[in-house]
Amino acid sequence: MSRCDIGYHRRMARWQPDARGRLEAAAFELFRERGFEQTTVADIAARAGLDKRTFYRLFGDKREALFSGGAHLEEVLVKAVAETDATPFEAVVAAFRRVAEDIFADRLELVRARQAIIASSPELQERELRKGTSMVAAVSAALRAKGLGETTATLATESGVTVFRVAYARWVAPDSDAPLTDLIAEVATELRAITSATG
Amino acid sequence: MSRCDIGYHRRMARWQPDARGRLEAAAFELFRERGFEQTTVADIAARAGLDKRTFYRLFGDKREALFSGGAHLEEVLVKAVAETDATPFEAVVAAFRRVAEDIFADRLELVRARQAIIASSPELQERELRKGTSMVAAVSAALRAKGLGETTATLATESGVTVFRVAYARWVAPDSDAPLTDLIAEVATELRAITSATG
């Protein structure tokens, strides 16, 4: 049977254990080594010992291989928001602290490398912005599911996301050493002070 | 002389009064009539009585014809932030109220039509997100120029942008009739209440 036979490829794809994880790891390695622009989907598939067809079965495009962690992050956030009795803004801040502990802690070097790859490409920056929008929608929906109005849910979520973004930027900065969860708590306090200050 | 001669087109372009405004108006009309996807740059140029070359001299791509107002909005915001003595968050909220009065008031129907066009295309949504990022950077730089630290500048700007976005969404909603500047003041009060509430 020829390797070009479609059935052959389908069966190969089906037999690969953790094809997704291997493709993500290969993409990350290649983006670091060669740069995002210089890496093709064929390169990624080859490094993972798979084929392009398998890649496109699992990812919409080359960018997506760098963003699939977003779904897990969203899940953890939504679950944390649903489980707490805190006020809306506190609930979102607590959810991001949960994410900081469960997903980001001990991964600072990987996160820094990933941010450097994203910073290198306007296309990746656009995708990151869209993923942020999807995260806001998911968290806001989780707050509404607790009976909150749309405005309250949106304001609490956006404020929490702002806190997370500023804390995250501090955390990945070259000279940082504080844990992300502490930075989130600190920045939340700063946001409270800034929004409540009157002239 | 043939119309295909490059010198002819260059001179035509140079002679057009307000080519930019005419192309923007033509793009807006066509996007409303036919949809964004169904409109080509050639269509836009023809409607404006100009040529494609003139379009590409003034706009990077088709999307850009819908976003050039962003530069003016940024200017008004930056100037308003620079001129006030209010606290950082109040300064940003006041700047958005200035924008609401100087740019948006009396343009609700146009703004609604523009939002409907943007909502129809993921490409336009991505561009809008990027413009938002650029606006945040400009306002935040204006606050830093007043001597504020980076975190304070970012938190005040992002919080102000959140207020503006929520107020703007309410304003363009089909059943709304309150002025945008009042909605901004209202939502700013809600954000203050939400971020300061503790459980």
mmCIF file of C-alpha atoms in Angstrom:
data_model
loop_
_atom_site.group_PDB
_atom_site.id
_atom_site.type_symbol
_atom_site.label_atom_id
_atom_site.label_comp_id
_atom_site.label_asym_id
_atom_site.label_seq_id
_atom_site.Cartn_x
_atom_site.Cartn_y
_atom_site.Cartn_z
ATOM 1 C CA MET A 1 0.000 0.000 0.000
ATOM 2 C CA SER A 2 1.306 3.468 -0.896
ATOM 3 C CA ARG A 3 1.900 6.003 1.898
ATOM 4 C CA CYS A 4 -0.188 8.423 -0.195
ATOM 5 C CA ASP A 5 -3.250 6.261 0.273
ATOM 6 C CA ILE A 6 -5.779 8.295 2.302
ATOM 7 C CA GLY A 7 -6.838 5.292 4.366
ATOM 8 C CA TYR A 8 -3.237 4.703 5.423
ATOM 9 C CA HIS A 9 -2.876 8.251 6.752
ATOM 10 C CA ARG A 10 -6.223 8.153 8.539
ATOM 11 C CA ARG A 11 -5.245 4.947 10.296
ATOM 12 C CA MET A 12 -1.784 6.279 11.190
ATOM 13 C CA ALA A 13 -3.404 9.371 12.688
ATOM 14 C CA ARG A 14 -5.830 7.314 14.690
ATOM 15 C CA TRP A 15 -3.023 5.181 16.120
ATOM 16 C CA GLN A 16 -0.831 8.033 17.369
ATOM 17 C CA PRO A 17 -0.880 8.319 21.155
ATOM 18 C CA ASP A 18 -1.123 11.990 22.208
ATOM 19 C CA ALA A 19 -0.704 13.381 18.698
ATOM 20 C CA ARG A 20 -1.945 16.755 19.968
ATOM 21 C CA GLY A 21 0.651 17.001 22.725
ATOM 22 C CA ARG A 22 3.464 15.932 20.386
ATOM 23 C CA LEU A 23 2.462 18.490 17.742
ATOM 24 C CA GLU A 24 2.229 21.266 20.323
ATOM 25 C CA ALA A 25 5.654 20.407 21.718
ATOM 26 C CA ALA A 26 7.151 20.236 18.200
ATOM 27 C CA ALA A 27 5.593 23.579 17.217
ATOM 28 C CA PHE A 28 6.884 25.242 20.381
ATOM 29 C CA GLU A 29 10.414 23.896 19.840
ATOM 30 C CA LEU A 30 10.507 24.955 16.199
ATOM 31 C CA PHE A 31 9.047 28.424 16.840
ATOM 32 C CA ARG A 32 11.820 28.935 19.440
ATOM 33 C CA GLU A 33 14.581 27.555 17.222
ATOM 34 C CA ARG A 34 13.675 29.039 13.834
ATOM 35 C CA GLY A 35 10.999 31.635 14.523
ATOM 36 C CA PHE A 36 7.254 31.418 13.870
ATOM 37 C CA GLU A 37 7.367 32.741 10.288
ATOM 38 C CA GLN A 38 10.146 30.355 9.264
ATOM 39 C CA THR A 39 8.309 27.249 10.524
ATOM 40 C CA THR A 40 5.810 25.424 8.303
ATOM 41 C CA VAL A 41 3.073 23.004 9.309
ATOM 42 C CA ALA A 42 5.035 20.328 7.402
ATOM 43 C CA ASP A 43 8.096 21.061 9.610
ATOM 44 C CA ILE A 44 5.993 20.723 12.759
ATOM 45 C CA ALA A 45 4.419 17.457 11.621
ATOM 46 C CA ALA A 46 7.829 16.041 10.636
ATOM 47 C CA ARG A 47 9.403 16.959 13.995
ATOM 48 C CA ALA A 48 6.496 15.224 15.774
ATOM 49 C CA GLY A 49 6.842 12.153 13.546
ATOM 50 C CA LEU A 50 3.353 12.755 12.149
ATOM 51 C CA ASP A 51 1.905 14.131 8.920
ATOM 52 C CA LYS A 52 0.265 17.402 7.874
ATOM 53 C CA ARG A 53 -3.127 15.722 7.653
ATOM 54 C CA THR A 54 -2.962 14.819 11.345
ATOM 55 C CA PHE A 55 -1.970 18.392 12.181
ATOM 56 C CA TYR A 56 -4.977 19.826 10.355
ATOM 57 C CA ARG A 57 -7.275 17.256 11.924
ATOM 58 C CA LEU A 58 -6.339 18.696 15.348
ATOM 59 C CA PHE A 59 -5.564 22.387 14.699
ATOM 60 C CA GLY A 60 -7.224 24.996 12.482
ATOM 61 C CA ASP A 61 -3.892 26.584 11.562
ATOM 62 C CA LYS A 62 -0.230 26.973 12.560
ATOM 63 C CA ARG A 63 -1.011 29.639 15.181
ATOM 64 C CA GLU A 64 -3.452 27.366 16.984
ATOM 65 C CA ALA A 65 -0.667 24.991 18.064
ATOM 66 C CA LEU A 66 0.522 27.716 20.454
ATOM 67 C CA PHE A 67 -2.919 28.463 21.961
ATOM 68 C CA SER A 68 -4.596 25.190 22.799
ATOM 69 C CA GLY A 69 -3.814 25.644 26.502
ATOM 70 C CA GLY A 70 -6.448 28.395 26.498
ATOM 71 C CA ALA A 71 -9.332 25.936 26.696
ATOM 72 C CA HIS A 72 -7.958 24.373 29.913
ATOM 73 C CA LEU A 73 -7.361 27.836 31.390
ATOM 74 C CA GLU A 74 -10.948 28.826 30.607
ATOM 75 C CA GLU A 75 -12.257 25.649 32.260
ATOM 76 C CA VAL A 76 -10.314 26.264 35.468
ATOM 77 C CA LEU A 77 -11.490 29.902 35.575
ATOM 78 C CA VAL A 78 -15.153 29.051 34.996
ATOM 79 C CA LYS A 79 -15.096 26.295 37.613
ATOM 80 C CA ALA A 80 -13.416 28.558 40.185
ATOM 81 C CA VAL A 81 -15.923 31.375 39.572
ATOM 82 C CA ALA A 82 -18.851 28.971 39.863
ATOM 83 C CA GLU A 83 -17.622 27.530 43.175
ATOM 84 C CA THR A 84 -16.991 30.703 45.205
ATOM 85 C CA ASP A 85 -19.352 32.854 47.298
ATOM 86 C CA ALA A 86 -17.171 35.992 47.067
ATOM 87 C CA THR A 87 -18.367 39.277 45.514
ATOM 88 C CA PRO A 88 -18.093 39.342 41.677
ATOM 89 C CA PHE A 89 -14.733 41.120 41.358
ATOM 90 C CA GLU A 90 -13.224 39.105 44.221
ATOM 91 C CA ALA A 91 -14.536 35.922 42.592
ATOM 92 C CA VAL A 92 -12.762 36.695 39.307
ATOM 93 C CA VAL A 93 -9.522 37.670 41.071
ATOM 94 C CA ALA A 94 -9.670 34.448 43.118
ATOM 95 C CA ALA A 95 -10.255 32.454 39.920
ATOM 96 C CA PHE A 96 -7.131 33.950 38.332
ATOM 97 C CA ARG A 97 -5.147 33.152 41.476
ATOM 98 C CA ARG A 98 -6.339 29.560 41.145
ATOM 99 C CA VAL A 99 -5.125 29.547 37.526
ATOM 100 C CA ALA A 100 -1.807 31.020 38.665
ATOM 101 C CA GLU A 101 -1.335 28.180 41.144
ATOM 102 C CA ASP A 102 -2.725 25.278 39.086
ATOM 103 C CA ILE A 103 -1.407 26.195 35.628
ATOM 104 C CA PHE A 104 1.370 28.798 35.715
ATOM 105 C CA ALA A 105 3.392 28.135 38.887
ATOM 106 C CA ASP A 106 6.781 26.481 38.062
ATOM 107 C CA ARG A 107 6.387 27.266 34.353
ATOM 108 C CA LEU A 108 7.901 30.757 34.260
ATOM 109 C CA GLU A 109 10.669 29.929 31.791
ATOM 110 C CA LEU A 110 8.263 28.236 29.366
ATOM 111 C CA VAL A 111 5.807 31.130 29.650
ATOM 112 C CA ARG A 112 8.590 33.655 28.971
ATOM 113 C CA ALA A 113 9.674 31.738 25.878
ATOM 114 C CA ARG A 114 6.068 31.561 24.681
ATOM 115 C CA GLN A 115 5.554 35.304 25.182
ATOM 116 C CA ALA A 116 8.724 36.013 23.177
ATOM 117 C CA ILE A 117 7.325 33.942 20.295
ATOM 118 C CA ILE A 118 3.989 35.816 20.434
ATOM 119 C CA ALA A 119 5.761 39.197 20.579
ATOM 120 C CA SER A 120 7.592 38.294 17.348
ATOM 121 C CA SER A 121 4.448 38.053 15.191
ATOM 122 C CA PRO A 122 1.484 40.433 14.679
ATOM 123 C CA GLU A 123 -0.549 37.385 13.578
ATOM 124 C CA LEU A 124 0.088 35.678 16.924
ATOM 125 C CA GLN A 125 -0.720 38.894 18.786
ATOM 126 C CA GLU A 126 -4.088 39.067 17.005
ATOM 127 C CA ARG A 127 -4.837 35.475 17.926
ATOM 128 C CA GLU A 128 -3.916 36.155 21.550
ATOM 129 C CA LEU A 129 -6.324 39.120 21.636
ATOM 130 C CA ARG A 130 -9.124 36.930 20.268
ATOM 131 C CA LYS A 131 -8.435 34.251 22.856
ATOM 132 C CA GLY A 132 -8.639 36.958 25.521
ATOM 133 C CA THR A 133 -12.081 37.956 24.233
ATOM 134 C CA SER A 134 -13.253 34.363 24.394
ATOM 135 C CA MET A 135 -11.967 34.060 27.981
ATOM 136 C CA VAL A 136 -13.846 37.227 29.003
ATOM 137 C CA ALA A 137 -17.048 35.843 27.483
ATOM 138 C CA ALA A 138 -16.686 32.523 29.328
ATOM 139 C CA VAL A 139 -15.981 34.059 32.749
ATOM 140 C CA SER A 140 -18.721 36.627 32.311
ATOM 141 C CA ALA A 141 -21.189 33.855 31.408
ATOM 142 C CA ALA A 142 -20.151 31.978 34.562
ATOM 143 C CA LEU A 143 -20.991 35.070 36.662
ATOM 144 C CA ARG A 144 -24.343 35.534 34.915
ATOM 145 C CA ALA A 145 -25.117 31.884 35.622
ATOM 146 C CA LYS A 146 -24.881 32.818 39.322
ATOM 147 C CA GLY A 147 -27.697 35.331 38.793
ATOM 148 C CA LEU A 148 -25.681 38.518 38.210
ATOM 149 C CA GLY A 149 -26.760 41.149 35.684
ATOM 150 C CA GLU A 150 -24.873 41.561 32.445
ATOM 151 C CA THR A 151 -23.191 44.874 33.323
ATOM 152 C CA THR A 152 -21.993 43.666 36.711
ATOM 153 C CA ALA A 153 -20.720 40.434 35.193
ATOM 154 C CA THR A 154 -18.865 42.261 32.407
ATOM 155 C CA LEU A 155 -17.334 44.917 34.671
ATOM 156 C CA ALA A 156 -16.167 42.370 37.246
ATOM 157 C CA THR A 157 -14.703 40.132 34.542
ATOM 158 C CA GLU A 158 -12.951 42.920 32.619
ATOM 159 C CA SER A 159 -11.517 44.345 35.838
ATOM 160 C CA GLY A 160 -10.281 40.905 36.877
ATOM 161 C CA VAL A 161 -8.730 40.361 33.447
ATOM 162 C CA THR A 162 -6.991 43.755 33.695
ATOM 163 C CA VAL A 163 -5.552 42.737 37.064
ATOM 164 C CA PHE A 164 -4.411 39.406 35.657
ATOM 165 C CA ARG A 165 -2.797 41.002 32.574
ATOM 166 C CA VAL A 166 -0.822 43.555 34.577
ATOM 167 C CA ALA A 167 0.275 40.921 37.116
ATOM 168 C CA TYR A 168 1.230 38.513 34.324
ATOM 169 C CA ALA A 169 3.290 41.184 32.538
ATOM 170 C CA ARG A 170 5.169 41.843 35.799
ATOM 171 C CA TRP A 171 5.669 38.122 36.366
ATOM 172 C CA VAL A 172 7.190 37.432 32.920
ATOM 173 C CA ALA A 173 9.401 40.567 33.039
ATOM 174 C CA PRO A 174 13.109 39.619 33.080
ATOM 175 C CA ASP A 175 13.836 40.864 36.635
ATOM 176 C CA SER A 176 10.759 39.433 38.369
ATOM 177 C CA ASP A 177 10.806 36.754 41.083
ATOM 178 C CA ALA A 178 7.491 37.082 42.979
ATOM 179 C CA PRO A 179 4.938 34.270 42.491
ATOM 180 C CA LEU A 180 2.149 35.126 40.050
ATOM 181 C CA THR A 181 -0.566 34.527 42.650
ATOM 182 C CA ASP A 182 0.995 37.165 44.971
ATOM 183 C CA LEU A 183 1.319 39.646 42.108
ATOM 184 C CA ILE A 184 -2.380 39.181 41.260
ATOM 185 C CA ALA A 185 -3.390 39.948 44.869
ATOM 186 C CA GLU A 186 -1.114 43.020 44.896
ATOM 187 C CA VAL A 187 -2.397 44.412 41.602
ATOM 188 C CA ALA A 188 -6.034 43.826 42.652
ATOM 189 C CA THR A 189 -5.378 46.032 45.693
ATOM 190 C CA GLU A 190 -3.825 48.700 43.430
ATOM 191 C CA LEU A 191 -6.812 48.605 41.078
ATOM 192 C CA ARG A 192 -9.184 49.078 44.029
ATOM 193 C CA ALA A 193 -7.186 52.095 45.215
ATOM 194 C CA ILE A 194 -7.034 53.645 41.725
ATOM 195 C CA THR A 195 -10.713 53.273 40.885
ATOM 196 C CA SER A 196 -11.864 54.547 44.296
ATOM 197 C CA ALA A 197 -9.546 57.592 44.424
ATOM 198 C CA THR A 198 -11.300 60.925 43.878
ATOM 199 C CA GLY A 199 -9.590 64.266 43.246
ATOM 200 C CA MET B 1 -1.833 59.876 -22.806
ATOM 201 C CA SER B 2 -3.221 56.521 -21.681
ATOM 202 C CA ARG B 3 -5.063 56.298 -18.354
ATOM 203 C CA CYS B 4 -2.716 53.396 -17.549
ATOM 204 C CA ASP B 5 0.273 55.670 -17.521
ATOM 205 C CA ILE B 6 1.590 55.794 -13.935
ATOM 206 C CA GLY B 7 2.274 59.541 -14.036
ATOM 207 C CA TYR B 8 -1.353 60.169 -15.001
ATOM 208 C CA HIS B 9 -2.660 58.272 -11.985
ATOM 209 C CA ARG B 10 -0.172 59.922 -9.610
ATOM 210 C CA ARG B 11 -1.250 63.352 -10.792
ATOM 211 C CA MET B 12 -4.962 62.450 -10.620
ATOM 212 C CA ALA B 13 -4.483 61.266 -7.050
ATOM 213 C CA ARG B 14 -2.634 64.414 -6.063
ATOM 214 C CA TRP B 15 -5.409 66.578 -7.487
ATOM 215 C CA GLN B 16 -8.335 64.949 -5.669
ATOM 216 C CA PRO B 17 -9.752 67.131 -2.917
ATOM 217 C CA ASP B 18 -10.460 65.056 0.185
ATOM 218 C CA ALA B 19 -9.745 61.712 -1.480
ATOM 219 C CA ARG B 20 -9.543 60.101 1.972
ATOM 220 C CA GLY B 21 -12.982 61.300 3.049
ATOM 221 C CA ARG B 22 -14.579 60.261 -0.237
ATOM 222 C CA LEU B 23 -13.031 56.777 -0.075
ATOM 223 C CA GLU B 24 -14.144 56.324 3.550
ATOM 224 C CA ALA B 25 -17.684 57.378 2.692
ATOM 225 C CA ALA B 26 -17.749 55.096 -0.359
ATOM 226 C CA ALA B 27 -16.411 52.127 1.657
ATOM 227 C CA PHE B 28 -19.006 52.677 4.383
ATOM 228 C CA GLU B 29 -21.867 52.892 1.867
ATOM 229 C CA LEU B 30 -20.769 49.764 0.017
ATOM 230 C CA PHE B 31 -20.143 47.718 3.170
ATOM 231 C CA ARG B 32 -23.720 48.588 4.254
ATOM 232 C CA GLU B 33 -25.259 47.877 0.850
ATOM 233 C CA ARG B 34 -23.386 44.709 -0.202
ATOM 234 C CA GLY B 35 -21.532 43.569 2.897
ATOM 235 C CA PHE B 36 -17.815 43.799 3.713
ATOM 236 C CA GLU B 37 -16.802 40.507 2.069
ATOM 237 C CA GLN B 38 -18.653 41.310 -1.163
ATOM 238 C CA THR B 39 -16.998 44.727 -1.612
ATOM 239 C CA THR B 40 -13.617 45.042 -3.359
ATOM 240 C CA VAL B 41 -11.124 47.908 -3.196
ATOM 241 C CA ALA B 42 -11.854 48.477 -6.903
ATOM 242 C CA ASP B 43 -15.576 48.889 -6.055
ATOM 243 C CA ILE B 44 -14.752 51.433 -3.346
ATOM 244 C CA ALA B 45 -12.447 53.438 -5.611
ATOM 245 C CA ALA B 46 -15.005 53.422 -8.443
ATOM 246 C CA ARG B 47 -17.822 54.618 -6.126
ATOM 247 C CA ALA B 48 -15.566 57.475 -4.960
ATOM 248 C CA GLY B 49 -14.640 58.355 -8.555
ATOM 249 C CA LEU B 50 -10.998 57.483 -7.832
ATOM 250 C CA ASP B 51 -8.666 54.605 -8.638
ATOM 251 C CA LYS B 52 -7.233 51.668 -6.679
ATOM 252 C CA ARG B 53 -3.795 53.259 -6.639
ATOM 253 C CA THR B 54 -5.182 56.266 -4.759
ATOM 254 C CA PHE B 55 -6.894 53.920 -2.298
ATOM 255 C CA TYR B 56 -3.666 52.078 -1.519
ATOM 256 C CA ARG B 57 -1.746 55.341 -1.221
ATOM 257 C CA LEU B 58 -4.081 56.300 1.658
ATOM 258 C CA PHE B 59 -5.085 52.963 3.271
ATOM 259 C CA GLY B 60 -3.088 49.819 4.021
ATOM 260 C CA ASP B 61 -6.038 47.557 3.168
ATOM 261 C CA LYS B 62 -9.824 47.378 2.747
ATOM 262 C CA ARG B 63 -10.445 47.113 6.506
ATOM 263 C CA GLU B 64 -8.559 50.318 7.199
ATOM 264 C CA ALA B 65 -11.179 52.445 5.403
ATOM 265 C CA LEU B 66 -13.523 51.699 8.329
ATOM 266 C CA PHE B 67 -11.014 52.558 11.089
ATOM 267 C CA SER B 68 -9.322 55.809 10.199
ATOM 268 C CA GLY B 69 -11.475 57.716 12.714
ATOM 269 C CA GLY B 70 -9.434 55.961 15.408
ATOM 270 C CA ALA B 71 -6.505 58.352 15.044
ATOM 271 C CA HIS B 72 -8.721 61.378 15.745
ATOM 272 C CA LEU B 73 -10.318 59.622 18.724
ATOM 273 C CA GLU B 74 -6.847 58.859 20.125
ATOM 274 C CA GLU B 75 -5.804 62.510 19.714
ATOM 275 C CA VAL B 76 -8.874 63.814 21.575
ATOM 276 C CA LEU B 77 -8.333 61.283 24.391
ATOM 277 C CA VAL B 78 -4.637 62.057 24.795
ATOM 278 C CA LYS B 79 -5.252 65.818 24.808
ATOM 279 C CA ALA B 80 -8.073 65.497 27.374
ATOM 280 C CA VAL B 81 -5.940 63.313 29.670
ATOM 281 C CA ALA B 82 -3.010 65.745 29.423
ATOM 282 C CA GLU B 83 -5.168 68.755 30.312
ATOM 283 C CA THR B 84 -6.917 67.528 33.459
ATOM 284 C CA ASP B 85 -5.818 67.560 37.108
ATOM 285 C CA ALA B 86 -8.173 64.754 38.133
ATOM 286 C CA THR B 87 -6.974 61.448 39.615
ATOM 287 C CA PRO B 88 -5.821 58.915 36.962
ATOM 288 C CA PHE B 89 -9.043 56.882 36.649
ATOM 289 C CA GLU B 90 -11.196 60.036 36.755
ATOM 290 C CA ALA B 91 -8.962 61.588 34.099
ATOM 291 C CA VAL B 92 -9.486 58.665 31.722
ATOM 292 C CA VAL B 93 -13.244 58.593 32.346
ATOM 293 C CA ALA B 94 -13.430 62.358 31.744
ATOM 294 C CA ALA B 95 -11.434 61.930 28.509
ATOM 295 C CA PHE B 96 -13.916 59.339 27.238
ATOM 296 C CA ARG B 97 -16.811 61.670 28.136
ATOM 297 C CA ARG B 98 -15.085 64.367 26.055
ATOM 298 C CA VAL B 99 -14.868 61.910 23.153
ATOM 299 C CA ALA B 100 -18.545 61.053 23.651
ATOM 300 C CA GLU B 101 -19.476 64.728 23.345
ATOM 301 C CA ASP B 102 -17.040 65.802 20.627
ATOM 302 C CA ILE B 103 -17.101 62.740 18.372
ATOM 303 C CA PHE B 104 -20.063 60.444 19.067
ATOM 304 C CA ALA B 105 -23.002 62.678 20.060
ATOM 305 C CA ASP B 106 -25.590 62.930 17.209
ATOM 306 C CA ARG B 107 -23.959 60.028 15.339
ATOM 307 C CA LEU B 108 -25.799 57.127 16.943
ATOM 308 C CA GLU B 109 -27.341 55.784 13.725
ATOM 309 C CA LEU B 110 -23.990 55.878 11.890
ATOM 310 C CA VAL B 111 -22.240 54.203 14.814
ATOM 311 C CA ARG B 112 -24.917 51.473 14.920
ATOM 312 C CA ALA B 113 -24.493 50.814 11.212
ATOM 313 C CA ARG B 114 -20.707 50.689 11.585
ATOM 314 C CA GLN B 115 -20.962 48.223 14.507
ATOM 315 C CA ALA B 116 -23.240 45.998 12.424
ATOM 316 C CA ILE B 117 -20.598 45.934 9.663
ATOM 317 C CA ILE B 118 -17.844 45.054 12.160
ATOM 318 C CA ALA B 119 -19.994 42.338 13.748
ATOM 319 C CA SER B 120 -20.360 40.729 10.304
ATOM 320 C CA SER B 121 -16.661 39.966 9.835
ATOM 321 C CA PRO B 122 -14.075 38.237 12.090
ATOM 322 C CA GLU B 123 -11.371 40.143 10.167
ATOM 323 C CA LEU B 124 -12.942 43.466 11.119
ATOM 324 C CA GLN B 125 -13.339 42.310 14.726
ATOM 325 C CA GLU B 126 -9.609 41.502 14.870
ATOM 326 C CA ARG B 127 -8.769 44.931 13.493
ATOM 327 C CA GLU B 128 -11.030 46.571 16.065
ATOM 328 C CA LEU B 129 -9.278 44.700 18.868
ATOM 329 C CA ARG B 130 -5.886 45.877 17.588
ATOM 330 C CA LYS B 131 -7.086 49.475 17.399
ATOM 331 C CA GLY B 132 -8.253 49.137 20.998
ATOM 332 C CA THR B 133 -4.763 48.016 22.015
ATOM 333 C CA SER B 134 -3.240 51.014 20.286
ATOM 334 C CA MET B 135 -5.693 53.356 22.059
ATOM 335 C CA VAL B 136 -4.788 51.849 25.453
ATOM 336 C CA ALA B 137 -1.087 52.379 24.716
ATOM 337 C CA ALA B 138 -1.634 56.027 23.720
ATOM 338 C CA VAL B 139 -3.752 56.934 26.771
ATOM 339 C CA SER B 140 -1.436 55.078 29.108
ATOM 340 C CA ALA B 141 1.559 56.964 27.638
ATOM 341 C CA ALA B 142 -0.287 60.253 28.207
ATOM 342 C CA LEU B 143 -0.725 59.364 31.901
ATOM 343 C CA ARG B 144 2.932 58.344 32.247
ATOM 344 C CA ALA B 145 3.895 61.677 30.683
ATOM 345 C CA LYS B 146 2.188 63.287 33.709
ATOM 346 C CA GLY B 147 4.624 61.456 35.991
ATOM 347 C CA LEU B 148 2.525 58.380 36.877
ATOM 348 C CA GLY B 149 4.072 54.934 37.231
ATOM 349 C CA GLU B 150 3.485 52.288 34.583
ATOM 350 C CA THR B 151 1.169 50.102 36.671
ATOM 351 C CA THR B 152 -1.021 52.999 37.776
ATOM 352 C CA ALA B 153 -1.186 54.318 34.211
ATOM 353 C CA THR B 154 -2.114 50.901 32.811
ATOM 354 C CA LEU B 155 -4.719 50.111 35.482
ATOM 355 C CA ALA B 156 -6.402 53.522 35.174
ATOM 356 C CA THR B 157 -6.439 53.283 31.370
ATOM 357 C CA GLU B 158 -7.717 49.707 31.201
ATOM 358 C CA SER B 159 -10.426 50.468 33.766
ATOM 359 C CA GLY B 160 -11.469 53.564 31.822
ATOM 360 C CA VAL B 161 -11.555 51.581 28.582
ATOM 361 C CA THR B 162 -13.707 48.929 30.265
ATOM 362 C CA VAL B 163 -16.144 51.640 31.375
ATOM 363 C CA PHE B 164 -16.212 53.107 27.880
ATOM 364 C CA ARG B 165 -16.762 49.721 26.213
ATOM 365 C CA VAL B 166 -19.672 48.795 28.476
ATOM 366 C CA ALA B 167 -21.259 52.252 28.124
ATOM 367 C CA TYR B 168 -20.762 52.187 24.342
ATOM 368 C CA ALA B 169 -22.377 48.731 24.075
ATOM 369 C CA ARG B 170 -25.398 50.038 26.013
ATOM 370 C CA TRP B 171 -25.539 53.154 23.845
ATOM 371 C CA VAL B 172 -25.581 51.274 20.518
ATOM 372 C CA ALA B 173 -28.076 48.669 21.774
ATOM 373 C CA PRO B 174 -31.390 48.892 19.840
ATOM 374 C CA ASP B 175 -33.518 50.091 22.772
ATOM 375 C CA SER B 176 -31.140 52.713 24.173
ATOM 376 C CA ASP B 177 -31.824 56.456 24.301
ATOM 377 C CA ALA B 178 -29.521 57.885 27.009
ATOM 378 C CA PRO B 179 -26.599 60.063 25.830
ATOM 379 C CA LEU B 180 -23.240 58.240 25.746
ATOM 380 C CA THR B 181 -21.621 60.729 28.129
ATOM 381 C CA ASP B 182 -24.278 59.987 30.805
ATOM 382 C CA LEU B 183 -23.868 56.247 30.308
ATOM 383 C CA ILE B 184 -20.094 56.559 30.798
ATOM 384 C CA ALA B 185 -20.604 58.407 34.112
ATOM 385 C CA GLU B 186 -23.132 55.782 35.244
ATOM 386 C CA VAL B 187 -20.938 52.805 34.357
ATOM 387 C CA ALA B 188 -17.897 54.434 36.034
ATOM 388 C CA THR B 189 -19.927 54.578 39.255
ATOM 389 C CA GLU B 190 -20.899 50.923 38.850
ATOM 390 C CA LEU B 191 -17.266 49.907 38.287
ATOM 391 C CA ARG B 192 -16.230 51.749 41.465
ATOM 392 C CA ALA B 193 -18.922 49.930 43.435
ATOM 393 C CA ILE B 194 -17.994 46.527 42.006
ATOM 394 C CA THR B 195 -14.242 46.787 42.562
ATOM 395 C CA SER B 196 -14.612 48.136 46.095
ATOM 396 C CA ALA B 197 -17.215 45.601 47.280
ATOM 397 C CA THR B 198 -15.863 42.970 49.685
ATOM 398 C CA GLY B 199 -17.665 39.827 50.777
#
